Structures are given as C-alpha cells and as structure tokens.
XYZ file of C-alpha atoms in Angstrom:
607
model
C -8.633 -24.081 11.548
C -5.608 -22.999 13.218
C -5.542 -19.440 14.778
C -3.263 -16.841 12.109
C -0.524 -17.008 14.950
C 0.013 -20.307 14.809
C -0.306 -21.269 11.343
C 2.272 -18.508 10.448
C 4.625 -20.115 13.106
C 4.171 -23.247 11.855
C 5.120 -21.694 7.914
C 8.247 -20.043 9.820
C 9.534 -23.472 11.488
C 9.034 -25.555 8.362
C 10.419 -22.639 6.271
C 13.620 -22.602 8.612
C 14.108 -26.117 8.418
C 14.132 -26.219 5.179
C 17.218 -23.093 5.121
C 19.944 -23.370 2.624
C 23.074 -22.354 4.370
C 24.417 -19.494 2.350
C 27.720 -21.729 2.011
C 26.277 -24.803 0.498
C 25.747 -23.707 -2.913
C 26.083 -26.492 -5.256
C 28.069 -26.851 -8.483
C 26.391 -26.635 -11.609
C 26.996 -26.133 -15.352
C 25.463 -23.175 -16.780
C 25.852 -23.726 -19.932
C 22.286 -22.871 -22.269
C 21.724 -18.386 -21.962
C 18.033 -17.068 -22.898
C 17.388 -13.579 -23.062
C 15.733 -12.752 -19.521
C 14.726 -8.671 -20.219
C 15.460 -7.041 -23.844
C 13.991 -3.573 -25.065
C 12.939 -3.231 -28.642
C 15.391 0.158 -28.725
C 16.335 2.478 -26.573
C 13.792 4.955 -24.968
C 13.161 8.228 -26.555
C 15.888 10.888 -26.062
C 18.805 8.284 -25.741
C 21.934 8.002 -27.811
C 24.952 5.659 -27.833
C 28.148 7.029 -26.843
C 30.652 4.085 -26.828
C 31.910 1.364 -24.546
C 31.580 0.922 -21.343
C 34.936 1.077 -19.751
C 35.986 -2.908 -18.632
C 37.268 -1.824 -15.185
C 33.843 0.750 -14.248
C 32.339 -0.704 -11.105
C 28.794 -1.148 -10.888
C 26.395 -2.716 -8.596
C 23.928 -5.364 -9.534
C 20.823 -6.009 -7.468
C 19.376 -9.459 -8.402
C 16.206 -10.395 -7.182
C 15.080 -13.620 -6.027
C 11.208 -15.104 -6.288
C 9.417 -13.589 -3.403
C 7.665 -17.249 -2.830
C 4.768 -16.472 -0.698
C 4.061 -12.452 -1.478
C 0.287 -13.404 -2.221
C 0.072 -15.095 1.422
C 1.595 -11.324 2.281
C -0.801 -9.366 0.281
C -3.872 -11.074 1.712
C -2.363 -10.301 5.417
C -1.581 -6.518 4.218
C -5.700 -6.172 2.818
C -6.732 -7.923 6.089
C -5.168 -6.080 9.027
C -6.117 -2.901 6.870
C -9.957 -3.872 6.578
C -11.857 -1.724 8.541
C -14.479 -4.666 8.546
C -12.115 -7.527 9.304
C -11.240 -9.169 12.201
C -7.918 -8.905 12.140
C -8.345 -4.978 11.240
C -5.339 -3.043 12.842
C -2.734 -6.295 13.918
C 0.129 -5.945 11.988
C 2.934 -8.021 11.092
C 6.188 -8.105 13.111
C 9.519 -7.629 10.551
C 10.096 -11.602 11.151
C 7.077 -12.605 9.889
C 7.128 -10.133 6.897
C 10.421 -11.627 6.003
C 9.621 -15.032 5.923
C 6.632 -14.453 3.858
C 8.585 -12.907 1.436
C 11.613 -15.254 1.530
C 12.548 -16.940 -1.956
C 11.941 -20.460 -2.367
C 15.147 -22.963 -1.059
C 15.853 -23.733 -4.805
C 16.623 -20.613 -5.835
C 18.835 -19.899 -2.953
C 20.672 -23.127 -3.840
C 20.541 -21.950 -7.497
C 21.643 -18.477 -7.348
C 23.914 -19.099 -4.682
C 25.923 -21.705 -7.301
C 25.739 -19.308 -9.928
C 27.750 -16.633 -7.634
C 30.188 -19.026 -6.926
C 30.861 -20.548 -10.673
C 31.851 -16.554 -11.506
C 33.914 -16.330 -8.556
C 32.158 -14.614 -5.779
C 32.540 -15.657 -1.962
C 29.749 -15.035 0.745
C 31.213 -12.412 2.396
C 31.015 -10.486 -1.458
C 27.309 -10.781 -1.301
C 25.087 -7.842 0.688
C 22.012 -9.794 0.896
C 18.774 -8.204 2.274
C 17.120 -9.581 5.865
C 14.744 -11.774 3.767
C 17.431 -12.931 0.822
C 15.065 -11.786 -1.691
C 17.351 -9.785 -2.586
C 21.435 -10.123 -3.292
C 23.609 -6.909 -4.286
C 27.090 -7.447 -5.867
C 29.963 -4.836 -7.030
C 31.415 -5.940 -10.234
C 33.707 -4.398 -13.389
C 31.322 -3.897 -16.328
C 33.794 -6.613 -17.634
C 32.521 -9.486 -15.564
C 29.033 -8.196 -15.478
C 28.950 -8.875 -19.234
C 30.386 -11.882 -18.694
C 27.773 -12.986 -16.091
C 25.237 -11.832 -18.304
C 26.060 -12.475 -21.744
C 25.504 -8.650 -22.720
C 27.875 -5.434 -23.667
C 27.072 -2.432 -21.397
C 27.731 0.824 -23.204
C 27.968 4.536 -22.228
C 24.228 6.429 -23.290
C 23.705 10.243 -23.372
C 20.193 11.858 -22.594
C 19.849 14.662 -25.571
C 17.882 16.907 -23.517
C 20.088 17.101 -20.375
C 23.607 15.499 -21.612
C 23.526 12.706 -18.534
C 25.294 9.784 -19.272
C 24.476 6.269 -18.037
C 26.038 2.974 -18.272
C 23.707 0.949 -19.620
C 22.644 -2.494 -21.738
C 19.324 -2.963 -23.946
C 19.452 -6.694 -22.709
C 20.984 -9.403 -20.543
C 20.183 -13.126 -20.503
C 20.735 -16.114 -17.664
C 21.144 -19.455 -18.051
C 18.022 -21.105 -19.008
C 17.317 -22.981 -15.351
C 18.084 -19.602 -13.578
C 14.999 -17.898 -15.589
C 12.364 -19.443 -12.550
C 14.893 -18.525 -9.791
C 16.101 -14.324 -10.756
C 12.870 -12.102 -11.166
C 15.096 -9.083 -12.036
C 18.476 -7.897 -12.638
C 19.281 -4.234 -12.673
C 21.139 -1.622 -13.693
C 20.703 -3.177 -17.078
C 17.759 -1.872 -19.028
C 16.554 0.764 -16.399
C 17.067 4.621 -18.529
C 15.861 6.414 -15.277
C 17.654 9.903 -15.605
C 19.215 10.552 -12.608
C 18.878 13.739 -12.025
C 15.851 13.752 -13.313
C 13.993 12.524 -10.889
C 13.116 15.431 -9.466
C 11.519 16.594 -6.567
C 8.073 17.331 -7.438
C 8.539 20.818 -5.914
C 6.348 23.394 -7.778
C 7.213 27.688 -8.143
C 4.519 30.023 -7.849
C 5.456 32.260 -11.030
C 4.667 29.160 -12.951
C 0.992 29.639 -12.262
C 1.209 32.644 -14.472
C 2.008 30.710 -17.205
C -1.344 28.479 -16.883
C -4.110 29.859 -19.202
C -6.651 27.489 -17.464
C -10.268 28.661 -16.907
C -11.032 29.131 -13.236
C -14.382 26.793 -12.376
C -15.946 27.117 -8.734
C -16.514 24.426 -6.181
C -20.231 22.985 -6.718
C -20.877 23.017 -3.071
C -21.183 26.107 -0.591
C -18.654 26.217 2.024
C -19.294 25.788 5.559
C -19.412 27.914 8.405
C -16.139 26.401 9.803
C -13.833 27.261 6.134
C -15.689 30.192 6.328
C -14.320 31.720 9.683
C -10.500 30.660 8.159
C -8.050 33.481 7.976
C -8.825 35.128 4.670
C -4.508 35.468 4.750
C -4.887 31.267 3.817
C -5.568 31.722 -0.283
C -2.175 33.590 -0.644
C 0.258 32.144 2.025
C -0.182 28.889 3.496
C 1.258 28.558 7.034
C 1.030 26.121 9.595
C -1.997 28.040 11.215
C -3.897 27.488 8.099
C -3.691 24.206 7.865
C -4.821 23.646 11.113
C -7.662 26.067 10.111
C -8.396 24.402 6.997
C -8.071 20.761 8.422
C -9.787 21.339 11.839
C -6.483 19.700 13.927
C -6.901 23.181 15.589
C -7.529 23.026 19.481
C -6.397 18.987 19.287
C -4.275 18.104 22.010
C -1.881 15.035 21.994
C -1.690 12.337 24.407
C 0.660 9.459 23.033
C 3.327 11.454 21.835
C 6.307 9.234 22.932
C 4.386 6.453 21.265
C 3.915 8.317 18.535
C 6.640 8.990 15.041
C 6.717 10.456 11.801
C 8.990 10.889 8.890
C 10.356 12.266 5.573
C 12.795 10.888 2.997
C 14.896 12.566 1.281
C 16.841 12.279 -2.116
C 19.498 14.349 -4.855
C 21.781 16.267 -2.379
C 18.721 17.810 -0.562
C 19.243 19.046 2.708
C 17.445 20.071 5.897
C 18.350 22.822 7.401
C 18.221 22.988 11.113
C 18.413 26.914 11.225
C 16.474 27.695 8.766
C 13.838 25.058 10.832
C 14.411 27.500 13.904
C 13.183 30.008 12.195
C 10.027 28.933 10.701
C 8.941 27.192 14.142
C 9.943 30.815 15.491
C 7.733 32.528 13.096
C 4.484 29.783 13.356
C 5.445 27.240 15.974
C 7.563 29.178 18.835
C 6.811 26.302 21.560
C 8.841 23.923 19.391
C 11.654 26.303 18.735
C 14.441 23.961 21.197
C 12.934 20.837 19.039
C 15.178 19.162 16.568
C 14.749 15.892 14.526
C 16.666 12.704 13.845
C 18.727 12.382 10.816
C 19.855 9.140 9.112
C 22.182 8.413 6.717
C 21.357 5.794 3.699
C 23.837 5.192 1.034
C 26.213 7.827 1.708
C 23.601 10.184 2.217
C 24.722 13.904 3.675
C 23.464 16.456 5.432
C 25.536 19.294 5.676
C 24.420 22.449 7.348
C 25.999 25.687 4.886
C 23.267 27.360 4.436
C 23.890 27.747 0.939
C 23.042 23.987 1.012
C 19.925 24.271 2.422
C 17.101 22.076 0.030
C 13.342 23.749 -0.885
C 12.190 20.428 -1.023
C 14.059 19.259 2.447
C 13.030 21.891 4.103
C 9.457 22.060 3.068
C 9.230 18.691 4.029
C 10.339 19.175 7.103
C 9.326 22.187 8.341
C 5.642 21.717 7.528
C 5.656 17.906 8.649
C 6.895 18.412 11.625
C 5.910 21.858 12.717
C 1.865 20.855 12.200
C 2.841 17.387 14.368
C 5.154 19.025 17.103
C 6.207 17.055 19.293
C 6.256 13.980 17.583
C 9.899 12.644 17.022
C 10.417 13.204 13.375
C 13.405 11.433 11.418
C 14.622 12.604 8.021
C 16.643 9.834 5.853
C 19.127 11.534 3.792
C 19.820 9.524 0.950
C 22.798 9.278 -1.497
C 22.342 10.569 -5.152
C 23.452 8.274 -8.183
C 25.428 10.876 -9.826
C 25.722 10.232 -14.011
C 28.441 8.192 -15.471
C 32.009 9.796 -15.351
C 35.128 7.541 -17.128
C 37.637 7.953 -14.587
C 35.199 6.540 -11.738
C 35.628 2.847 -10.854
C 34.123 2.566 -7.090
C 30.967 1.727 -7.620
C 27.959 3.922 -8.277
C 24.899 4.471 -7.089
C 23.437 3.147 -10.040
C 20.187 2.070 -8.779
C 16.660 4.011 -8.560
C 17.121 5.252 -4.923
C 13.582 4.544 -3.743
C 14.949 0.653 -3.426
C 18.068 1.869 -1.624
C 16.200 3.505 1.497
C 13.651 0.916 1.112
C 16.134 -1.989 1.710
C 18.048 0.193 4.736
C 14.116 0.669 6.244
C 12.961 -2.627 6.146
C 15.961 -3.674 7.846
C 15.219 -1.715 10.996
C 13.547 -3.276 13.830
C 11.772 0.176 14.476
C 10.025 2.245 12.059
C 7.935 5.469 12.114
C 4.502 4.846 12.068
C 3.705 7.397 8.746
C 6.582 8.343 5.991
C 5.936 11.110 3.318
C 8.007 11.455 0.397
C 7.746 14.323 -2.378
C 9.497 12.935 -5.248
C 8.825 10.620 -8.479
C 9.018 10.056 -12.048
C 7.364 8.591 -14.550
C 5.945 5.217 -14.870
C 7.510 4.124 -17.432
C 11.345 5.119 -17.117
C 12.151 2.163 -14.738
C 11.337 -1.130 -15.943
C 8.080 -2.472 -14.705
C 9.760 -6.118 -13.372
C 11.994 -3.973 -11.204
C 8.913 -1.419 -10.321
C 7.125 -4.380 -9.232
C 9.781 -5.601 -6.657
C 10.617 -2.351 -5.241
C 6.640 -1.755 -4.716
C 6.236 -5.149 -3.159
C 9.079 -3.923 -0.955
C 6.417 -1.259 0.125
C 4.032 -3.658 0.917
C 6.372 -4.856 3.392
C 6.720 -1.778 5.502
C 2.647 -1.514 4.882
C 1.956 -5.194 6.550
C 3.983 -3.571 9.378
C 1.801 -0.907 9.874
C 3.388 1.886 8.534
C 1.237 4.906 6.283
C 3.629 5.480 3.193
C 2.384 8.561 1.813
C 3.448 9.952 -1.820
C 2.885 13.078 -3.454
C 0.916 12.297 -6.959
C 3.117 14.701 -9.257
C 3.185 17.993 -10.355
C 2.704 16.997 -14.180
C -1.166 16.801 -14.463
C -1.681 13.520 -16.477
C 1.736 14.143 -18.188
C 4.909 14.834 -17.389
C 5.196 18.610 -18.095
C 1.582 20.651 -18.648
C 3.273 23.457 -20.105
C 4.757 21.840 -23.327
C 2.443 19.319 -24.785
C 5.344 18.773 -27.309
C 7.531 17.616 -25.009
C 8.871 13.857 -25.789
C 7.920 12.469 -22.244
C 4.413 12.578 -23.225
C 5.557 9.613 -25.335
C 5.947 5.772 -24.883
C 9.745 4.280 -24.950
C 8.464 1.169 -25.617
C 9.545 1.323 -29.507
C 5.981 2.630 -30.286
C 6.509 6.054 -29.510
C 2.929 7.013 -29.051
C 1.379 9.970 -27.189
C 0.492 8.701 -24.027
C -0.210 10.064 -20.859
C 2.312 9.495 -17.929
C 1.634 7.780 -14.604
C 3.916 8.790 -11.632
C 6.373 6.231 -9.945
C 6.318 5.214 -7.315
C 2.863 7.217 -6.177
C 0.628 4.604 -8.589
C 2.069 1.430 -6.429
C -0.806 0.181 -4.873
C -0.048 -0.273 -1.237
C 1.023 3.430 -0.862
C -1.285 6.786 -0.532
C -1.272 9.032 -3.451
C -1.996 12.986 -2.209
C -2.957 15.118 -5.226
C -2.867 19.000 -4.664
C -5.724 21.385 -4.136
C -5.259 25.665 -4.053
C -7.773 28.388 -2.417
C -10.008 28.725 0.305
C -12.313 27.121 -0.030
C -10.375 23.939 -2.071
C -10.297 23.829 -5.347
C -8.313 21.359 -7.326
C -4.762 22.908 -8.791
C -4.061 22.318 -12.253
C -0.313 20.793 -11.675
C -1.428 18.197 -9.486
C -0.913 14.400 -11.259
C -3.036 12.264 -11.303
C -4.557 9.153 -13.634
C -4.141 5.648 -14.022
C -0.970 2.933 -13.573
C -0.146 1.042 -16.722
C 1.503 -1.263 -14.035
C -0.948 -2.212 -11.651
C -4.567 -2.978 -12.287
C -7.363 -1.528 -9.809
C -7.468 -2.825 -6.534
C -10.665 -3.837 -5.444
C -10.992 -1.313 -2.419
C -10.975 1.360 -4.796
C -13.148 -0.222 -7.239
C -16.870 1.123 -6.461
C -15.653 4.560 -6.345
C -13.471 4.600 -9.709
C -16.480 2.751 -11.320
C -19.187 5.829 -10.306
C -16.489 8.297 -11.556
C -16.035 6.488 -14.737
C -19.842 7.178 -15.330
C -19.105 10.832 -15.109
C -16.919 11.057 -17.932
C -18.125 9.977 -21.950
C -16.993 6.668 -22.426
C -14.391 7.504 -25.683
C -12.704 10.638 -23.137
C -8.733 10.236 -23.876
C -9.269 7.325 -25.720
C -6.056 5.081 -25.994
C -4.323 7.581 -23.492
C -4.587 5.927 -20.100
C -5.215 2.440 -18.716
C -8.660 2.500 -17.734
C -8.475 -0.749 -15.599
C -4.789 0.508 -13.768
C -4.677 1.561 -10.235
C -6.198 5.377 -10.042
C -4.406 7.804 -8.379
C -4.035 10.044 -5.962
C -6.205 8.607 -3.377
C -6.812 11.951 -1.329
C -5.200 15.511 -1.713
C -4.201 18.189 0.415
C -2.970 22.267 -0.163
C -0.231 22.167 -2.671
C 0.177 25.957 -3.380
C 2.025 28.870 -2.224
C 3.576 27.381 1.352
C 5.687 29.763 3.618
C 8.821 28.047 3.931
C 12.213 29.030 5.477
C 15.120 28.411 3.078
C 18.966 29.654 3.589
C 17.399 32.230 6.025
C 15.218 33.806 3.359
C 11.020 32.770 3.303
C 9.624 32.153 0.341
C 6.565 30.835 -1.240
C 6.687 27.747 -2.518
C 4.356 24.572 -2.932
C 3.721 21.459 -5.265
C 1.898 18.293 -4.195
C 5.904 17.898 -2.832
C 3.729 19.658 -0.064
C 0.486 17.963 -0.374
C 2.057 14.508 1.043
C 3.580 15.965 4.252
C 0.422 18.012 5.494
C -1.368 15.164 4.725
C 1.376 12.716 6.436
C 1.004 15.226 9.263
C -2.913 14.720 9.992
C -2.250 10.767 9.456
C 0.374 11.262 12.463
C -1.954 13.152 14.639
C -5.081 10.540 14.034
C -2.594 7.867 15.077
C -2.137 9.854 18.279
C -5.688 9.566 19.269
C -5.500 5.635 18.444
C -2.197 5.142 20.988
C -3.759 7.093 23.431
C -6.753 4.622 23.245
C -4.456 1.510 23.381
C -5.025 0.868 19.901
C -2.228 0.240 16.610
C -1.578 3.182 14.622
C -3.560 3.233 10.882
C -0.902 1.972 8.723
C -1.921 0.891 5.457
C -4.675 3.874 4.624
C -6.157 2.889 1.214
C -8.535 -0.013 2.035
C -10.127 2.146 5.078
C -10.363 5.247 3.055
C -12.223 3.624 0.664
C -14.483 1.728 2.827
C -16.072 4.581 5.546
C -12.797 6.958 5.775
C -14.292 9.215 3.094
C -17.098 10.362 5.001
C -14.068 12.021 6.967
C -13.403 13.899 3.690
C -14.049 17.362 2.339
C -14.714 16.694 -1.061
C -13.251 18.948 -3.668
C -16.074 19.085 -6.609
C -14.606 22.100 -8.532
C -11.433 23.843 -9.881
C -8.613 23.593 -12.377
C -8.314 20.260 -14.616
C -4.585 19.050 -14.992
C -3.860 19.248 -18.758
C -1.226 17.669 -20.174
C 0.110 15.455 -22.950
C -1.129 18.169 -25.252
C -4.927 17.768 -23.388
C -7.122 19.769 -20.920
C -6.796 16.577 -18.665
C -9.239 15.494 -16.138
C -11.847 17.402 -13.575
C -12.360 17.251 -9.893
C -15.697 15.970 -9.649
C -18.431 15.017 -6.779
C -16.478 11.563 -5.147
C -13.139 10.583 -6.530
C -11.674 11.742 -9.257
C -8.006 11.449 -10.450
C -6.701 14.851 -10.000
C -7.884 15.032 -5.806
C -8.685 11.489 -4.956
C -11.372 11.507 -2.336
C -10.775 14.918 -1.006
C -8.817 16.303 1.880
C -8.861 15.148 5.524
C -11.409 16.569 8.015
C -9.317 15.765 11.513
C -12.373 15.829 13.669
C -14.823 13.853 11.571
C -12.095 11.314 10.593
C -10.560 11.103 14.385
C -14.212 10.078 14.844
C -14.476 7.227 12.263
C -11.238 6.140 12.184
C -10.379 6.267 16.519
C-alpha cells in the first residue's frame, strides 16, 4: 500500500488533470425545473409583507458536491486519534482543498448554467476549493434563475424583515451537481443571533433548587481565593484550572483567536485596563484585528461590545503572550426597500469561514460565543457550512463554541415562548439544539458557577437533530443514557444526535472592562474562551516539545483526555421548553460535557 503522502499526491495530480478551466463551460438547454428545497409554510412567527422589490441585490451562495468529504472525514478522525498512527499530522490547506473539490461535471455543469443567465467569470467569487460559487444578482433574475418569487417577511416578535422564498427549483440535471442554494428558505433572524452573553440579575429570576457536587473537593480548589464564587478574574481561573505557576516556552510558535459578529467591538482601552487591573506585565500588548465582510472596529468607547471584550480580554489575558487575532465580521442588517447593493444576507458563520479557510496561516485554537438554534437555518446549508469546519479541523486547528445560554431550549425563563417549537409545519414542542455548537467536528463548552463547580442552569446543552452521534463520543453518551429512565423527555430530543457540549468551563459573573466601567458579566459566551485559553497553553507545551498543536479535540477527549477532567457531578439542571431539563451527572452529561480542564493532569496526557 502506498504511504498517505503519496497516495494523496497521486489523487491531487489525477484530480488536476482532470481541471475544468473555469472558461470552458459548455452550452446546454435547461429546459425541465424540479423543486430542489421547499418548506411546508413558513416558520413560526413569520408573516408576508409583499414583493420583493425587482432591482434589490442579493447574494447567492451555491454550493457544489464536495466529491471526496468522506476521504476528508476519515483523515480529520485519524490525525485526531490519540491511538493512531497518524495521530497529530495534519493536512496542509492544498490537500484539504482538493479533497473537498466538486467533481469535474459539476464544474462543467454549473459553470454552463452561469453562463446561459448571463454571468462572466470574473462575476463569480468562487472559494479556493470551487465548492463553493457566490453571485450578486436583482431579486428579478434570481427568480428567474430559480423559478421562484422572493417576497418581503416580517418576524412578529421583533419586526425584522427578510427577503425571502419558501422554495426554488433547478433544472432537473443540475439536482446531482448544486447541494444548496441560499438565501432562499433560510428564516435566520438576523439580529437574532445573538451573542450568547448572559446578565447576572437574571439569576434572580431562576427558582431552581440548589443540589451539591457528589464529590468532596480537593485540597488544591480548596486553597482557591474564596473572592472566586462572586467575581471571576483571570487569577481564578488560573486557580481553578491549575495553569498557575506554568511558564511558556513556544510562544512565537504559538496563536489564538476570537471571532466576532453584530457590530461588536473590542476595545483596546478598555483591554488596557483589565490587563492593568489582573495582567499588568501585558499592559504594552495589543492584538491583531481583521476585517471580514466589511467588518469594523471602531474604538468610541461608547462602541465598546460585552461580548468583544469578554472575549478578548479573558482569552487573551489568561494566554499572554500569545499573538491573539480578533476577526471582526460584518452584520447582515434586515431588509430595507431603498437598498440595492447587496446584503449580507447570509448566516455569517459561512462568511468568516470562507475568508479563514482561505488563509495560508491560521491560529492554532478559535473560540466563538455566539449561536442560534438548530433549526432556523436549513439543515442542507448547516451541513456545508459545518463541513467547512471540518476543513479548518483537518488542518489542525481547535474550534471551540460556547453550547448556549438557553438550557435545552431557547429561553428557560418563558416555557411559552414559540422557539420552543418546530417550524417544520408541525409546530410541536420541542427542545432546541444550538447552531453551530452541535456540528460535530467542533468543541461544545457548557457553563459551570461556584467554587467548587457546579453546573449553571443557563448553560445549553442536548442533542443535534442534524447530526447523529459520532462514534468517539459513543461509550460515554451510552453510560449516561443509563442514568436517566428510558421515557425522560420523550419525543423532545434526538436521542441518537450528536450530544453536546463536550466539556465546560466558568460561565458566571466574569470581571470584564467595558467603555471604562467593570462589570460582571458571564454566559457560556465565556465558557468557550477560558476554555480556548487552556487549549492554547497545552499547545504550548506540545511546540516546545517539537510536536503539532492538538487541533481537532473531540476524538482525544473522549478517548484518555477525560482523565484530565474535573468532573462536575452536581448543580443546577437547565430547564427549558417548559421542563426542568437535564442534570450534571458522574461522566458526561449534556449540560457540562466531560467536565472542565485540569492543565497539569491534561498537559500530562495530552504533551
């Protein structure tokens, strides 16, 4: 058997030869539509306005057949198998491409569908791999291309308006050779998808019965500052997650970084002072910020974002001095008449995850605090922009997500609500899995309170309706399944879906600096960066030993990296959905995955 090396060079060369050149599309005539995507009726909480206006611009991402993503996926499993030979040797960002480059057919296809409505190549913004072609077009030819009638839809609750369609069809010979086309039947709201940023006063509200941890705590949580189960600082979780007294070696090696979405902003002053008040040797530092999709960052300090600035300060104050980089990107505001440049009308997880993958060099660990649910963008299009994950995760990068701050719904404090419901025409109570935290190749950080941890009774958590199990975290969702009576939420969840979070981390009550003022502030929005945070400093010890950094986490978590864990056994359940929700437990359980990191004992089994 050839070596991986040269069998994947040997794929690359006969995938190359075989190149259509983005010029030789070939005339065909389209002549027979089927519906591609159609939704029985709008989602819940949706009503049609109108027309869409002929001349508004949108822009339509279409994507291509991904024709070797299994020959990916095994690769991504294998260099992140603790146990497997080829544990820890990532792919480069040619050979993730050209696994994931569409079949030659439906480059020739799609390419002479383009040009029978018109478009040239130098119209086309085509991703590195050509999985992927973007196009701005007047709702007028969009139609046209897609035998559908957009129309303008208002969200009751918040009075956003989107341009939208309930279906769109293709000829029938293009059905094998376009996976997805969107914005068509995606209802995202906007500016709903909110950072999962969480207040303190809104702990008053819970009326949730206190339960104790199972297990004693040890002499080290014992000796932590007593100050740690009201304010969390950047002493405390080096207290709490024993990074204390580590010192790093590989630093210009090493990287880190946060996204960031809706208008939020880091503040660079307001950083200044929090490393002042808890890291003063990294007052002179500063971070790198990047730009995606007319992303801003402006520095009034009025402007300055909780959720930016949480991020920021707590990422990269506990991993000072890696370089840090903070991607500001554009928001897609709602739909205004007047408007005909084009929108941002896409979900913008896709739009920083195109401009990533596109980089040569990325940071080894990303955290980002926001989602929404499952269910809101289609699952054909949540499929492709989680495969678009699994890219950067072949590459070895750790994308860390925080799990949610709705327990197993989307709101615990109004079981009424009407997101607890399916928009699938059934309109059935049903509990709601966080996007894009339940994709499988990411790390889902649920949120824990107290000293010693306890879980907190915001922090999401429960099963995809997308994506079945994967097998690493099969043995350990099994054993918590016999925990639980078999009938428990019956018809709520997906028992068989992907279980989430996979770990956890403090998600309450965080001193953060914002517009000069501190305040106290938390949500597993800061779960994901203190846990990013001891991801960055274990990858440390594994530069400094000549070795890759983690990347993908899940499979070695799983495997041994749980022994590295403090488990967290007691605590609030996360109600929701109009139930008490689920437990923390002994071993996983979906409300704090495995537990939260141990630096020393996982530097030990994971360096």
């Amino acid at each position: 058997m050839l070596p991986f090396r040269k069998l994947l060079t040997l794929v690359l060369l006969v995938s190359q030869a075989w190149a259509i050149p983005s010029g030789a599309a070939e005339r065909y005539d389209f002549k027979e539509y089927k519906v591609k995507e159609a939704l029985l009726r709008p989602p819940v909480g949706w009503t049609l306005v109108g027309e869409a206006p002929p001349d508004h611009t949108i822009s339509l991402r279409v994507g291509l057949p991904q024709s070797n993503f299994e020959a990916l996926e095994q690769h991504l499993f294998e260099v992140s198998d603790p146990d497997h030979s080829r544990y820890g040797q990532h792919l480069s960002k040619e050979e993730v491409e050209e696994l994931v480059a569409p079949p030659p057919e439906s480059l020739k296809m799609v390419n002479a569908w383009l040009k029978a409505h018109g478009f040239k190549e130098i119209e086309l913004d085509r991703s590195p791999a050509k999985d992927w072609v973007s196009i701005k077009v007047p709702v007028k030819i969009a139609e046209q291309m897609l035998r559908t009638k957009y129309h303008i839809w208002k969200h009751e609750e918040s009075g956003d308006k989107l341009v939208r369609t309930t279906s769109y069809s293709l000829p029938e010979e293009l059905h094998d050779h376009i996976e997805v086309i969107q914005p068509t039947t995606m209802f995202s709201r906007f500016n709903a998808m909110k950072s999962t940023i969480h207040w303190p006063e809104a702990e008053k509200k819970a009326s949730i019965t206190y339960k104790p941890p199972t297990t004693a705590s040890n002499a080290r949580l014992a000796a932590v500052d007593p100050s740690c189960s009201s304010e969390i600082t950047i002493s405390c979780l080096h207290q709490l997650y024993n990074t204390g007294g580590y010192v790093q070696k590989a630093t210009e090696k090493n990287s880190i970084g946060i996204t960031g979405y809706l208008e939020q902003f880091a503040n660079f002053a307001d950083l200044k002072l929090f490393y002042e008040e808890q890291v003063p040797e990294a007052v002179n530092s500063t971070f790198e910020v990047v730009t995606v999709s007319g992303g801003l960052n402006p520095q009034a300090p009025e402007e300055a974002g909780f959720e930016a600035n949480l991020d920021v300060q707590f990422a990269f104050g506990l991993t000072h001095p890696v370089p840090g980089t903070y991607w500001t990107t554009g928001g897609r505001p709602p739909f205004k008449p007047d408007l005909t440049t084009p929108e941002n009308t896409n979900e913008p997880y896709a739009d920083w995850v195109d401009f990533v993958l596109k980089q040569k060099t990325v940071p080894y660990v990303i955290s980002t605090s926001y989602g929404e649910p499952e269910q809101t963008v289609p699952e054909a299009y949540a499929r492709r922009v989680c495969n678009s994950f699994a890219q950067l995760s072949a590459r070895g990068v750790s994308l860390i997500f925080a799990s949610g701050d709705g327990g197993v719904g989307d709101g615990w404090d109004d079981p009424e609500r009407h997101r607890c419901r399916t928009n699938d025409g059934r309109n059935i109570t049903r509990f709601l899995p966080t996007f894009p935290t339940t994709c499988p190749y990411v790390t889902s950080v649920g949120g824990t309170t107290g000293v010693p941890e306890i879980s907190v009774f915001f922090s999401g958590g429960g099963f995809s309706d997308y994506w079945p199990r994967p097998a690493y975290q099969d043995r350990h969702i099994k054993e918590w399944f016999k925990t639980i009576p078999t009938d428990l939420y019956k018809d709520l969840y997906n028992p068989a879906g992907r279980g989430f979070p996979d770990v956890a981390a403090q998600g309450t009550n965080f001193r953060v600096y914002v517009g000069g003022v501190a305040f106290p502030i938390g949500g597993t929005s800061a779960s994901s960066p203190a846990f990013a945070a001891v991801v960055a400093l274990l990858n440390d010890a594994r530069l400094a030993k000549g070795r890759r950094p983690l990347g993908f986490l899940n499979p070695v978590l799983y495997a041994k990296g749980y022994a590295g864990l403090n488990d967290i056994t007691g605590g609030h359940p996360n109600p929701g959905c109009g139930t008490s929700g689920f437990n923390s437990t002994v071993g996983w359980d979906p409300i704090t995955g495995l537990g939260t990191p141990d630096f020393v004992k996982l530097k030990e089994i994971l360096t």
